[in-house]
Tab-separated table of C-alpha atoms in Angstrom:
chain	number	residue	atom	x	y	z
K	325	UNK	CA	-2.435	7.027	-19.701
K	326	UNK	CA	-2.270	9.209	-16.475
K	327	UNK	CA	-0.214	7.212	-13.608
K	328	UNK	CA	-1.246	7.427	-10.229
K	329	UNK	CA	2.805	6.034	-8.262
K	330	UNK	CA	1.792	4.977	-4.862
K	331	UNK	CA	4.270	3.838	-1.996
K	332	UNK	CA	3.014	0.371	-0.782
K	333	UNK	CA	1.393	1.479	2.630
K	334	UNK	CA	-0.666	3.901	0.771
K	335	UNK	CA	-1.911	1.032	-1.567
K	336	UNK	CA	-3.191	-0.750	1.063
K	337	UNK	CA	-5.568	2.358	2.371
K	338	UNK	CA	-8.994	2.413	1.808
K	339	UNK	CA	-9.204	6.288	2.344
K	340	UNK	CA	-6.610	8.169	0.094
K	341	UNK	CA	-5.892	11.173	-1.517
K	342	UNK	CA	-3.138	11.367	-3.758
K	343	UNK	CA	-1.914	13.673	-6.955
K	344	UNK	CA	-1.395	11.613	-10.925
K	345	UNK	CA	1.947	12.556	-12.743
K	346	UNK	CA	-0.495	14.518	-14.873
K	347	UNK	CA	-1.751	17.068	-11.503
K	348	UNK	CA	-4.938	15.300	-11.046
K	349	UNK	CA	-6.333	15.478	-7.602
K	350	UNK	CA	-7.760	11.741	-7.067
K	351	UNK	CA	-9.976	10.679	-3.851
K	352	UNK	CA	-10.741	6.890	-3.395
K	353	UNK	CA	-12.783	5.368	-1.142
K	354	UNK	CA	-12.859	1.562	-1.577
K	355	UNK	CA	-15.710	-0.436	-1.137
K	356	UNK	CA	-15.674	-2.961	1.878
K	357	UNK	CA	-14.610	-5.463	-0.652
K	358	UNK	CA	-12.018	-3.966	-2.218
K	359	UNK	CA	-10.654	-3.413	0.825
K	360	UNK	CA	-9.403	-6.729	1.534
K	361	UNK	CA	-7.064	-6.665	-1.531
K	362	UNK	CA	-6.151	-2.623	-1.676
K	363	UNK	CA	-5.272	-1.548	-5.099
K	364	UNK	CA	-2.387	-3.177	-6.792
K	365	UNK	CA	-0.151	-2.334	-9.888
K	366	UNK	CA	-2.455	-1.631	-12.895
K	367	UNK	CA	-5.355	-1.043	-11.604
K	368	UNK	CA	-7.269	1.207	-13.507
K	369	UNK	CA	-9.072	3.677	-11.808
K	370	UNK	CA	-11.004	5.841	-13.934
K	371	UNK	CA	-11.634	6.161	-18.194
K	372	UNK	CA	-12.384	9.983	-18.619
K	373	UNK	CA	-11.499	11.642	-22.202
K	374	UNK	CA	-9.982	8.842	-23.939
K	375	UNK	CA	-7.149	8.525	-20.481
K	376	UNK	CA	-6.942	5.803	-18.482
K	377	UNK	CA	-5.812	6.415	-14.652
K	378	UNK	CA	-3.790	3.584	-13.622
K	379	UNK	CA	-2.284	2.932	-10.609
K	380	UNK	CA	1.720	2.320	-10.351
K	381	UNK	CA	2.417	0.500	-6.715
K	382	UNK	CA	6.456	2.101	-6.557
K	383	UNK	CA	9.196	-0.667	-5.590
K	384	UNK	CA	10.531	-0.795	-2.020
K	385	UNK	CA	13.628	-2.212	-0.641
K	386	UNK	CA	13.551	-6.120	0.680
K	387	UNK	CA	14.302	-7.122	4.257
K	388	UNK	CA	15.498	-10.498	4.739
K	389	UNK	CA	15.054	-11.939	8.217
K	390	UNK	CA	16.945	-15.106	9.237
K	391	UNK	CA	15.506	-15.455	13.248
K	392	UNK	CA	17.008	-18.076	15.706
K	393	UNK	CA	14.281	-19.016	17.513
K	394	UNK	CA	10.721	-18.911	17.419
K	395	UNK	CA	9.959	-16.725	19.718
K	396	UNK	CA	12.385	-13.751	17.212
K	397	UNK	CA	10.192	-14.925	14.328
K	398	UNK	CA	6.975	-14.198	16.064
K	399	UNK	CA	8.371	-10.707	17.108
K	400	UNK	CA	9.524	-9.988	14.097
K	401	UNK	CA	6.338	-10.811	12.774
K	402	UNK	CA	4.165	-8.812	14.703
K	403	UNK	CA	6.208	-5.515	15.068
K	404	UNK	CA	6.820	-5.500	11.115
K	405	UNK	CA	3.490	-6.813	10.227
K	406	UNK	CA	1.487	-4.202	11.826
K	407	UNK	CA	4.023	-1.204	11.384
K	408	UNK	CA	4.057	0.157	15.350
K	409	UNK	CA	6.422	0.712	17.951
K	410	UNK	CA	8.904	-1.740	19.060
K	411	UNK	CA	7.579	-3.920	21.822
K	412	UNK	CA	9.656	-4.682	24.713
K	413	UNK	CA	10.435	-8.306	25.759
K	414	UNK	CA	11.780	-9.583	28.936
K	415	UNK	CA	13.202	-12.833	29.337
């Protein structure tokens, strides 16, 4: 078995280029399907020579929000859910 360790973000590409443990240079290019789920932890990728290429999704920390209103919760929501600059908010 040849691992392919991703970070999360790059699991969720549907364009990638990326190195196994074992120095194999892998392209992937979902399909417009696939692309809805990403790849996830054990997926395998390819069977070639009797070696399976299976991807590893690595752990990342946890973030634990706690907002006090609703209008906090939807910020939080939308600067963290789509990974961008911080927006400013005047009240």
């Amino acid at each position: 078995m040849d691992e392919l360790p991703l970070e999360y973000t790059d699991a969720q590409k549907h364009i990638l280029r990326a190195v196994t443990k074992q120095g194999r240079d892998i392209a992937i290019r979902l399909s417009p399907e696939d692309q809805l789920a990403g790849l996830r932890d054990g997926d395998v990728l390819m069977e070639e020579d009797q070696t399976l290429v299976v991807i590893r999704v690595l752990p990342v920390p946890a973030l634990i929000a706690r907002p006090c209103s609703l209008m906090e919760a939807t910020r939080f929501c939308y600067e963290i859910g789509n990974r961008h600059p911080p927006t400013l908010c005047t009240a």
